[in-house]
mmCIF file of C-alpha atoms and ligand atoms in Angstrom:
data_model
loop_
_atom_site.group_PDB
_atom_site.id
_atom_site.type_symbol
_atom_site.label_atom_id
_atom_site.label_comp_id
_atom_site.label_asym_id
_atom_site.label_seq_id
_atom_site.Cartn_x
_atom_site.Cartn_y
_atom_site.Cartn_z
ATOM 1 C CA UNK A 9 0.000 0.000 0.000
ATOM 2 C CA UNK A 10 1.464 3.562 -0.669
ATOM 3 C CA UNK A 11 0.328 7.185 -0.493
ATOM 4 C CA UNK A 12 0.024 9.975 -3.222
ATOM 5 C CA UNK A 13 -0.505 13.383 -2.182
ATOM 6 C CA UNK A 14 -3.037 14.783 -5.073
ATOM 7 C CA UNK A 15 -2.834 18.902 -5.119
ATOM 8 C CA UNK A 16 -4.889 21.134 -6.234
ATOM 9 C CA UNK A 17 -4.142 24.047 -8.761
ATOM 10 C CA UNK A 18 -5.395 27.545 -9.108
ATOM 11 C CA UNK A 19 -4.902 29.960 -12.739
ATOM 12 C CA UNK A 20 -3.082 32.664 -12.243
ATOM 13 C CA UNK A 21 -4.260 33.009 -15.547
ATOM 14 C CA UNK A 22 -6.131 32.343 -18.138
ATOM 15 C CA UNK A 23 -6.221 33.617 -22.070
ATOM 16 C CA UNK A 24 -9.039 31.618 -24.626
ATOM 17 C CA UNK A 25 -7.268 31.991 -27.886
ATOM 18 C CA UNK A 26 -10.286 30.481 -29.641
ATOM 19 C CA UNK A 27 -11.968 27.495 -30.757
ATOM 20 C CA UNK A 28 -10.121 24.438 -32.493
ATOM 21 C CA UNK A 29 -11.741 21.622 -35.096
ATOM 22 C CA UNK A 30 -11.647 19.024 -32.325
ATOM 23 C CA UNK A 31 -14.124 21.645 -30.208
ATOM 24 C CA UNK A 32 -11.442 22.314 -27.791
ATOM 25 C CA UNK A 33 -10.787 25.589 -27.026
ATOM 26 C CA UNK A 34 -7.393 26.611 -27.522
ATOM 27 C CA UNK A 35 -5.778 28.261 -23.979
ATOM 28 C CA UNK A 36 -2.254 29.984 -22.777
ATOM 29 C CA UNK A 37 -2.430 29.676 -18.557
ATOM 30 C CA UNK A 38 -0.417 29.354 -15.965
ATOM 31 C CA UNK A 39 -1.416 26.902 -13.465
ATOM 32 C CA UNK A 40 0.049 26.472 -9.928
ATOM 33 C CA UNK A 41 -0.312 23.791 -7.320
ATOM 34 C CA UNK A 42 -1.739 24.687 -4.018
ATOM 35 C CA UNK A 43 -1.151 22.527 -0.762
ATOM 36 C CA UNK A 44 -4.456 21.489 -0.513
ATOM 37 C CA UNK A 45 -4.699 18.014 -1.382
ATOM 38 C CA UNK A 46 -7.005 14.300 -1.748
ATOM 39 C CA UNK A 47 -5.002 11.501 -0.135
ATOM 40 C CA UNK A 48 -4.685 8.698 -2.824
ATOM 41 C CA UNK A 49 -3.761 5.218 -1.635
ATOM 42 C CA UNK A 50 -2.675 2.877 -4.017
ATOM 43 C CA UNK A 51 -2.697 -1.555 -3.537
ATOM 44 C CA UNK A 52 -2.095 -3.957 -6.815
ATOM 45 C CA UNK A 53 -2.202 -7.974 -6.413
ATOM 46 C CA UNK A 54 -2.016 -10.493 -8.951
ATOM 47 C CA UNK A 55 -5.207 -9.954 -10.976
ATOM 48 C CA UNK A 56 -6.902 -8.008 -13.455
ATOM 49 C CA UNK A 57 -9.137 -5.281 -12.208
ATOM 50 C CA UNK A 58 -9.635 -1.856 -10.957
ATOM 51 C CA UNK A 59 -11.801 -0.869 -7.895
ATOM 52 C CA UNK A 60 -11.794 2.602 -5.863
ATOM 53 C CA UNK A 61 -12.659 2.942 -2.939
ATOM 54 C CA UNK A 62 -13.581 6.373 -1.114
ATOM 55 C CA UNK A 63 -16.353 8.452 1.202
ATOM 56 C CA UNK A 64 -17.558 10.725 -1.341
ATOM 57 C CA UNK A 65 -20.990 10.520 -2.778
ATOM 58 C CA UNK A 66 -19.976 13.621 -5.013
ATOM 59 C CA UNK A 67 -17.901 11.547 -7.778
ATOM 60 C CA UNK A 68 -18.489 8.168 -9.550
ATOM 61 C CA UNK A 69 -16.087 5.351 -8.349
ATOM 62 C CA UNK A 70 -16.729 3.365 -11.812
ATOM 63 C CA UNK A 71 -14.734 3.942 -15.096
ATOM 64 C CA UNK A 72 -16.316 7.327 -15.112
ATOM 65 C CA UNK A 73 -13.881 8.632 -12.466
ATOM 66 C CA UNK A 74 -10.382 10.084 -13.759
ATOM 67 C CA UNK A 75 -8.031 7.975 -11.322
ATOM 68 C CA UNK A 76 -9.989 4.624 -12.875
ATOM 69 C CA UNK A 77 -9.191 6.247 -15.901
ATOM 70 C CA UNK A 78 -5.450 6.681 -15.353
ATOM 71 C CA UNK A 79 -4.892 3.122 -13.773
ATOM 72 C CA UNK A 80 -6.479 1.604 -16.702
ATOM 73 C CA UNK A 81 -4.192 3.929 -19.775
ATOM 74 C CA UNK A 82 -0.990 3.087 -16.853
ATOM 75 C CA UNK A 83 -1.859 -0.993 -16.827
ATOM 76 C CA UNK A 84 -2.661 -0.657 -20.939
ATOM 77 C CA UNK A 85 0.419 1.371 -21.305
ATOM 78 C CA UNK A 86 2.820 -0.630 -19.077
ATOM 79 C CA UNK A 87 1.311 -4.073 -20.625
ATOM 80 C CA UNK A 88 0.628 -5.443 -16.939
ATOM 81 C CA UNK A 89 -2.195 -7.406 -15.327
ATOM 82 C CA UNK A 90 -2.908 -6.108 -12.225
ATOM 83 C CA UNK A 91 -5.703 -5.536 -9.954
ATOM 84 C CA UNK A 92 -5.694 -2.356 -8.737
ATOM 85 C CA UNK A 93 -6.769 -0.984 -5.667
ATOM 86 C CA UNK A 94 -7.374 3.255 -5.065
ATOM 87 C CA UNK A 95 -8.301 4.250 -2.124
ATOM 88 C CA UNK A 96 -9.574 8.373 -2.703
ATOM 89 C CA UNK A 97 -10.064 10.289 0.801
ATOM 90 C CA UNK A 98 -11.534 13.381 -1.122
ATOM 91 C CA UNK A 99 -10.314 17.398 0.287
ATOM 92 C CA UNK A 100 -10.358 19.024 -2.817
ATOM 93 C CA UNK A 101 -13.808 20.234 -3.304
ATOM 94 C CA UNK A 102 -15.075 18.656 -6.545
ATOM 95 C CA UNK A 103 -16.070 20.532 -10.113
ATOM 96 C CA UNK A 104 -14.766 23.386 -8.756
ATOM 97 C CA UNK A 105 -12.132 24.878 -11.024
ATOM 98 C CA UNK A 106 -9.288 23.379 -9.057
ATOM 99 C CA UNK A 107 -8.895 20.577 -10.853
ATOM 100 C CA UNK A 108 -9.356 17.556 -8.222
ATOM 101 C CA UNK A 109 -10.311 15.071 -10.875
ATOM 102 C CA UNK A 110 -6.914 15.039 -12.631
ATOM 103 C CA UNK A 111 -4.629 15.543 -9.734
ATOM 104 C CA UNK A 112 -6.199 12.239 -8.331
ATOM 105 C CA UNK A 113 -5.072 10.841 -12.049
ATOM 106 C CA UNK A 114 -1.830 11.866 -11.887
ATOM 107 C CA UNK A 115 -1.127 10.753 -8.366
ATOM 108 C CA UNK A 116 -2.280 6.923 -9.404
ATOM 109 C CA UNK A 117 -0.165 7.309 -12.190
ATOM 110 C CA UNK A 118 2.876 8.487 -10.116
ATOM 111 C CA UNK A 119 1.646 5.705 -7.436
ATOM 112 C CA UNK A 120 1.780 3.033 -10.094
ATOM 113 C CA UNK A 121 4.540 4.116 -11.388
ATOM 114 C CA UNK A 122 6.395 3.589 -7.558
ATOM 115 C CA UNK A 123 4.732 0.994 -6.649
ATOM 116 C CA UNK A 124 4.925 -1.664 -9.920
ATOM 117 C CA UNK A 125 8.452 -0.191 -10.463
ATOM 118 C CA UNK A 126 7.913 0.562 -13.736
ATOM 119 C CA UNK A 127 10.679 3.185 -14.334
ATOM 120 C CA UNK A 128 8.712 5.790 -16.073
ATOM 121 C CA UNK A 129 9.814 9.408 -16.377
ATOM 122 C CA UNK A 130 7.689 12.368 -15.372
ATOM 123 C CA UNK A 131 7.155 12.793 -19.556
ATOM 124 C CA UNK A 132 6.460 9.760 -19.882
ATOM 125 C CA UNK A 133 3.738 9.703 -17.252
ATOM 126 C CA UNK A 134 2.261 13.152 -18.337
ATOM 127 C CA UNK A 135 2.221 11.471 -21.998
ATOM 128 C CA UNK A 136 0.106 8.778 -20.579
ATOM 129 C CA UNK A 137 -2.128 11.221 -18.310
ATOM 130 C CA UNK A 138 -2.783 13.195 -21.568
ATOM 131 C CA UNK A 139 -5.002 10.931 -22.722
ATOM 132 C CA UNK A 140 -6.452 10.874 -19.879
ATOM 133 C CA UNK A 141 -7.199 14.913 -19.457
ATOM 134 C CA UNK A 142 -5.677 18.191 -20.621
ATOM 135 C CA UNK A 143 -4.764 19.268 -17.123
ATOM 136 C CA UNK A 144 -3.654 15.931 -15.973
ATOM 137 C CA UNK A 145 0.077 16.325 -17.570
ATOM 138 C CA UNK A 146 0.498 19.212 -15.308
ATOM 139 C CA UNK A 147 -0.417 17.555 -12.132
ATOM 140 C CA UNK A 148 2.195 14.676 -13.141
ATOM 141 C CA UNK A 149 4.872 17.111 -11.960
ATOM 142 C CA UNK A 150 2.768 20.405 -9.791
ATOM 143 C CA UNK A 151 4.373 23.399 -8.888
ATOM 144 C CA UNK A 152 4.148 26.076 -11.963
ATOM 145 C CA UNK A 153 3.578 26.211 -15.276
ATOM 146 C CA UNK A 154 2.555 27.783 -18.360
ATOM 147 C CA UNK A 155 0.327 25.310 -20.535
ATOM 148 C CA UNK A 156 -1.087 25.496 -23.775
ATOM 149 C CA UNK A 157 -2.912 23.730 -26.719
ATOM 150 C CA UNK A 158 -5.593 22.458 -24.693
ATOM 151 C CA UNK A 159 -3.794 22.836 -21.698
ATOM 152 C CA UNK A 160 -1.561 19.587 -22.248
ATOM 153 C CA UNK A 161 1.829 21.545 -23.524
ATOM 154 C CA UNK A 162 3.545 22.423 -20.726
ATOM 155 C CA UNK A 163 6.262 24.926 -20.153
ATOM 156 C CA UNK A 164 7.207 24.591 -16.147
ATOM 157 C CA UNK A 165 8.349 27.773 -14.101
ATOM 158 C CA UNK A 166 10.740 27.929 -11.477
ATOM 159 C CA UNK A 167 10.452 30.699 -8.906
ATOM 160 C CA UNK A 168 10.977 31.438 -5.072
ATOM 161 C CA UNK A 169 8.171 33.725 -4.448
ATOM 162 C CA UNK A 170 6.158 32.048 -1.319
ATOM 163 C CA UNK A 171 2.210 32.706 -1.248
ATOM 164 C CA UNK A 172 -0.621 32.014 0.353
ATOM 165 C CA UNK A 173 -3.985 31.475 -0.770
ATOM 166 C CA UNK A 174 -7.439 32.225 0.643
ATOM 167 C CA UNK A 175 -10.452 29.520 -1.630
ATOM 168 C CA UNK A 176 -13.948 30.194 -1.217
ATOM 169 C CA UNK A 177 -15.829 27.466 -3.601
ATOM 170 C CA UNK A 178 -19.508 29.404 -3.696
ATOM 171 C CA UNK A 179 -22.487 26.688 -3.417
ATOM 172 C CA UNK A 180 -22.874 27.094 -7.244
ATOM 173 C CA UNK A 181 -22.593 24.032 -9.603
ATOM 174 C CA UNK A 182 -20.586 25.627 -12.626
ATOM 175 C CA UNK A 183 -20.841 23.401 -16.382
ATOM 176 C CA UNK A 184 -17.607 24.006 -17.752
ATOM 177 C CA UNK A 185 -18.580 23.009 -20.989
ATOM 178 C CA UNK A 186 -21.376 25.579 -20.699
ATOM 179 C CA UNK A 187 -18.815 28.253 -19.662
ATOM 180 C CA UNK A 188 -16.431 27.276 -23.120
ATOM 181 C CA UNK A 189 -19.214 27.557 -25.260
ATOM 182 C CA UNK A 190 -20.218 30.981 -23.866
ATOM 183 C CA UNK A 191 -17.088 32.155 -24.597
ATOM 184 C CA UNK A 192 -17.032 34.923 -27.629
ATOM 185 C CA UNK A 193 -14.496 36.108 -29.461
ATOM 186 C CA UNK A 194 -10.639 36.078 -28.388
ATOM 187 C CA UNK A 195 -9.832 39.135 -26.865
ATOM 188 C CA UNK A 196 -6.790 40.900 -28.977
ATOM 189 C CA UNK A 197 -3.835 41.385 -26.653
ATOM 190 C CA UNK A 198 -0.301 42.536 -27.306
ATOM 191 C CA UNK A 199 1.487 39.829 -24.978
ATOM 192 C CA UNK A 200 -0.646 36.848 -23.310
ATOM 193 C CA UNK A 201 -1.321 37.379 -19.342
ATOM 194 C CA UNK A 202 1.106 34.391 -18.881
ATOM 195 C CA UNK A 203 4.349 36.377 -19.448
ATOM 196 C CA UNK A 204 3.443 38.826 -17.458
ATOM 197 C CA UNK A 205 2.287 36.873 -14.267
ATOM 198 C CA UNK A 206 5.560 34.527 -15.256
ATOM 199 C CA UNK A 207 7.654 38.351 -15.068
ATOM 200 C CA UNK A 208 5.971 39.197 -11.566
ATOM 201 C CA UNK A 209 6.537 35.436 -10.283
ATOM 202 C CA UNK A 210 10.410 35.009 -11.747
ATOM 203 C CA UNK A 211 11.052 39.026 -9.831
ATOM 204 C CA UNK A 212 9.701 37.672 -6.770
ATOM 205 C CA UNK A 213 6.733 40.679 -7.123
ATOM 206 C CA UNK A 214 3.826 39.848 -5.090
ATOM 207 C CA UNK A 215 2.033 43.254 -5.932
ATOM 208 C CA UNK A 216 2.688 42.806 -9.582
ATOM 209 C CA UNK A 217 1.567 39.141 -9.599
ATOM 210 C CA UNK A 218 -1.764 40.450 -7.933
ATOM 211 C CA UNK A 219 -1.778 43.032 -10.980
ATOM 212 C CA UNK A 220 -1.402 40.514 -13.365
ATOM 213 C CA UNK A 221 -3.626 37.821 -12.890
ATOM 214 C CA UNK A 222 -6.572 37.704 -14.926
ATOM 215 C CA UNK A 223 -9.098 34.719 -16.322
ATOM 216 C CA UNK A 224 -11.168 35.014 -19.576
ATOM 217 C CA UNK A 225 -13.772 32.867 -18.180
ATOM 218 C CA UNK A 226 -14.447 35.018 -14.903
ATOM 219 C CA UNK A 227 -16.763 37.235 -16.462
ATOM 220 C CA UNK A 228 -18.728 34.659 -19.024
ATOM 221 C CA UNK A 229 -19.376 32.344 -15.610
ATOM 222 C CA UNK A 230 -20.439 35.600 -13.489
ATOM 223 C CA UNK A 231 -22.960 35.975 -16.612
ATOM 224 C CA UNK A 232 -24.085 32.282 -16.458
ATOM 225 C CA UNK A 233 -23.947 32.208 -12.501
ATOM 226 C CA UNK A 234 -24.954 35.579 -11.146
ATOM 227 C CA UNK A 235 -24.327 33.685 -7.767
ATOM 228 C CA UNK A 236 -20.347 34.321 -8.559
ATOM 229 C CA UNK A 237 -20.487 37.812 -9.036
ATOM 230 C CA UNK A 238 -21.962 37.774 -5.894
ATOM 231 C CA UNK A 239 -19.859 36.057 -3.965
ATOM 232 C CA UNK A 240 -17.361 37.496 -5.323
ATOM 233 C CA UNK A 241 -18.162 41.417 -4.496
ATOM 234 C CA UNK A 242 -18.799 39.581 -0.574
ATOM 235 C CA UNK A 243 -15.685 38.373 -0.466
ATOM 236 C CA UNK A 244 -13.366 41.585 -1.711
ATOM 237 C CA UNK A 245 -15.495 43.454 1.209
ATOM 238 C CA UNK A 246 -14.722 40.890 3.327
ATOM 239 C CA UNK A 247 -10.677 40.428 1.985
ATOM 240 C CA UNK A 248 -10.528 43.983 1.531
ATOM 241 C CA UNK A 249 -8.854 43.310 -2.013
ATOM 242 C CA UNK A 250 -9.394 41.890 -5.432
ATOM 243 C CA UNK A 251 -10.396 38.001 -5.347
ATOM 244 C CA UNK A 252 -9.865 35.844 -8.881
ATOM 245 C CA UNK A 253 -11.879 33.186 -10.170
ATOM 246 C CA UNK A 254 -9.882 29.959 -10.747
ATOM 247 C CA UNK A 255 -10.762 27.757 -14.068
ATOM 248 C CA UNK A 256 -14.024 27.432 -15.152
ATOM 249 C CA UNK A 257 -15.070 28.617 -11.093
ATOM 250 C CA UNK A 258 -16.728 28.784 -9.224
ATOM 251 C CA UNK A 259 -14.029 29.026 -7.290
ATOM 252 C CA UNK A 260 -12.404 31.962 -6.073
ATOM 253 C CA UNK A 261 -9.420 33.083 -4.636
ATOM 254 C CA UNK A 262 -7.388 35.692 -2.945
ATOM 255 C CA UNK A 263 -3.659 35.910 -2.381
ATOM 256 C CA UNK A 264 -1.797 36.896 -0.044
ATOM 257 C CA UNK A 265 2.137 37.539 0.498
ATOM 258 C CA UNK A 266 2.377 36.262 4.632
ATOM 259 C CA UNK A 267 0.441 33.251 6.375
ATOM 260 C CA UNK A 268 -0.484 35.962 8.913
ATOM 261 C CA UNK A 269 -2.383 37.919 6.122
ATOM 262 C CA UNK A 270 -4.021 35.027 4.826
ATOM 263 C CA UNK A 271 -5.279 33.953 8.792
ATOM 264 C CA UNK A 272 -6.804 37.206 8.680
ATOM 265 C CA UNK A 273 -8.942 36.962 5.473
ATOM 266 C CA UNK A 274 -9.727 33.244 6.352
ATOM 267 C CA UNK A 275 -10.824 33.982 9.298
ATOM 268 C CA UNK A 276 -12.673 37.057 8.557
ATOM 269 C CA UNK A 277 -14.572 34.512 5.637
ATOM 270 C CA UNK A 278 -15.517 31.521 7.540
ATOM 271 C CA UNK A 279 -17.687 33.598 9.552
ATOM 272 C CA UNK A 280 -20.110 34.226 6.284
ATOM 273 C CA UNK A 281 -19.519 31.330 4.303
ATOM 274 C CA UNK A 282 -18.873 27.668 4.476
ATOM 275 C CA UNK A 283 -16.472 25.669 2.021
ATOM 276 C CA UNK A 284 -13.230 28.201 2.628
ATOM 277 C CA UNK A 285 -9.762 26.839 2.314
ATOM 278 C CA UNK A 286 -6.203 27.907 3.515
ATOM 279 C CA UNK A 287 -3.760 27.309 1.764
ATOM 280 C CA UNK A 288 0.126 27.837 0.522
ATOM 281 C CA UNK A 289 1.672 27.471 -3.333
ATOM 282 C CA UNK A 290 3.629 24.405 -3.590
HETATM 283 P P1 LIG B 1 -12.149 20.895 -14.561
HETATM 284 O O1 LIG B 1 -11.830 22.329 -14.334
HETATM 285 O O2 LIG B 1 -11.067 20.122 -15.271
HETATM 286 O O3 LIG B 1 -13.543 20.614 -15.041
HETATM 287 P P2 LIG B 1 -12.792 20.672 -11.830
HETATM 288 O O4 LIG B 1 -11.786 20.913 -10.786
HETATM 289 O O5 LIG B 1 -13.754 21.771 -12.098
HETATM 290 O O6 LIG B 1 -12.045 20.240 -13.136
HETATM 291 P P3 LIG B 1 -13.247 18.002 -10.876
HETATM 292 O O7 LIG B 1 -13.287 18.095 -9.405
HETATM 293 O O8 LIG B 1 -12.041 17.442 -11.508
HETATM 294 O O9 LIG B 1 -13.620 19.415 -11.505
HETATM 295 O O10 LIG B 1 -14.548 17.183 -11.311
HETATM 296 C C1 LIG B 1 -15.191 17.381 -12.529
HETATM 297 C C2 LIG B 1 -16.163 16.225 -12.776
HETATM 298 O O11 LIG B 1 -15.421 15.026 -12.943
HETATM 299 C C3 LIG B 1 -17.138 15.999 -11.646
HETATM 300 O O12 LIG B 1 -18.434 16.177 -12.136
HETATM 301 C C4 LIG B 1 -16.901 14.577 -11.162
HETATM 302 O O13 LIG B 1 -18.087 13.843 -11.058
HETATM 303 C C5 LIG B 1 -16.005 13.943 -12.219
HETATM 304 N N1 LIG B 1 -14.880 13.176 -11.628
HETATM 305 C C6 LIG B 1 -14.349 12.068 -12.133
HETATM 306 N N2 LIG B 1 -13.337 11.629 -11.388
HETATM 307 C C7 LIG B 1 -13.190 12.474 -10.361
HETATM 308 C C8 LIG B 1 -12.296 12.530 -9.246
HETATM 309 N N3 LIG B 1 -11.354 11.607 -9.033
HETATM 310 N N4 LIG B 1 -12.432 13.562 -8.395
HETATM 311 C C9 LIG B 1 -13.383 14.503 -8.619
HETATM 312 N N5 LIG B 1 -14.253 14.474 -9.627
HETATM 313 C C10 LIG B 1 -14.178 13.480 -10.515
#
């Protein structure tokens, strides 16, 4: 039996560059891992099945769910008969923009990987989790990076600038296919938002990071889901600052340079509203 710490990930940004043949859209983000994570626990014996276990009624446990998903392209890719036991003890708050689904896929894959001793590298893994879901490649590794296509192309960043990160997840449930197709025209823009949250990160510029993070989707989901907007005004009286939307939301987010500051908003939140998280980059 082993352990897989599966982290979440908020945008620091988020350009749509428009709509591709396959239907995808075509994005430039950056995504970064936050330290709040799902436990994955991983068992194989000789046999030939997979089975998950876990206490949330929120996802399915059959082939539906993305770590079934993973074990099966890992066992396929691999070309071994196992049967495969994932245990899921679920934190990250599910279709929420944060991306819980494929972080719990690329944990069983880097679980597998450990635990059969198959020898693949990090590529190698995100190759396999690509087929599994665009934002599963960058969960293979976490930390930061900018991704493209349809998210699977990933460019990582290295920085040293420590932050801290306030969540609220509003009670809203948020289609993100409905949000992508609400999406109009891509907005024209001299340099994508990446660079310039990749600029603030790499100088170690907290303000400037705050200045530069944006998401294209924020304002098509406030029109879908009024209930956003709303939470979202609440929470910048609350924070005293600007909150972002992360993903497709509902989730949103504030940031924060010291754990002390971040205490402060948290606290001052969980006295309105219920589902708020405290967390750190990774
Ligand atoms: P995305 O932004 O990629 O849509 P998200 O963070 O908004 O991701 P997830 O928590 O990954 O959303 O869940 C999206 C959907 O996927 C849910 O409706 C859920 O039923 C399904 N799902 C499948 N496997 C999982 C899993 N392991 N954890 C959470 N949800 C899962």
């Amino acid at each position: 039996m082993l352990l897989e710490r599966a982290y979440a990930k908020v945008n620091l940004s988020l350009d749509v560059l428009g709509e591709r043949p396959d239907g995808y859209h075509e994005v430039d983000m950056v995504l970064q891992s936050v330290d709040l994570s799902d436990a994955v626990w991983l068992a194989a014996e000789p046999g030939d099945s997979i089975r998950i276990e876990s206490s949330s009624t929120q996802m399915p446990l059959d082939e539906r769910n993305l770590a079934y998903q993973a074990a099966r392209a890992f066992l396929g890719h691999a070309e071994v008969r196992r049967a495969v036991t994932i245990g899921i003890e679920k934190r990250i708050p599910i279709a929420a923009g944060l991306g819980g689904g494929s972080a719990d896929a690329a944990a069983v894959l880097r679980g597998l990987n450990r635990l059969l001793g198959t020898g693949f590298t990090p590529a190698e893994l995100a190759e396999i989790g690509a087929s599994v879901g665009s934002d599963v490649p960058f969960c293979v590794y976490n930390g930061c990076a900018v991704a493209t296509g349809r998210g699977e192309r990933l460019q990582r960043v290295h920085h040293d600038l420590r932050v801290w990160a306030v969540l609220l997840r509003p009670p809203v449930f948020v289609s993100t296919a409905d949000v992508y197709r609400a999406v109009g025209e891509p907005r024209p823009r001299p340099v994508p938002s990446s660079s310039q949250v990749v600029q603030a990160l790499q100088a170690a510029d907290f303000d400037a990071l705050c200045a530069a993070v944006q998401n294209d989707l924020r304002d098509v989901a406030e029109a879908l889901y009024p209930e956003i907007a709303a939470h979202a005004e609440r929470m910048e009286t609350i924070a005293c600052q600007r909150v972002y939307m992360s993903g497709s939301g509902p989730t949103l987010f504030a940031l924060a340079p010291t754990q002390a500051k971040a205490q402060r908003i948290y606290n001052g939140l969980r006295g309105f509203m219920k589902e708020v998280y405290l967390c750190r980059f990774v």
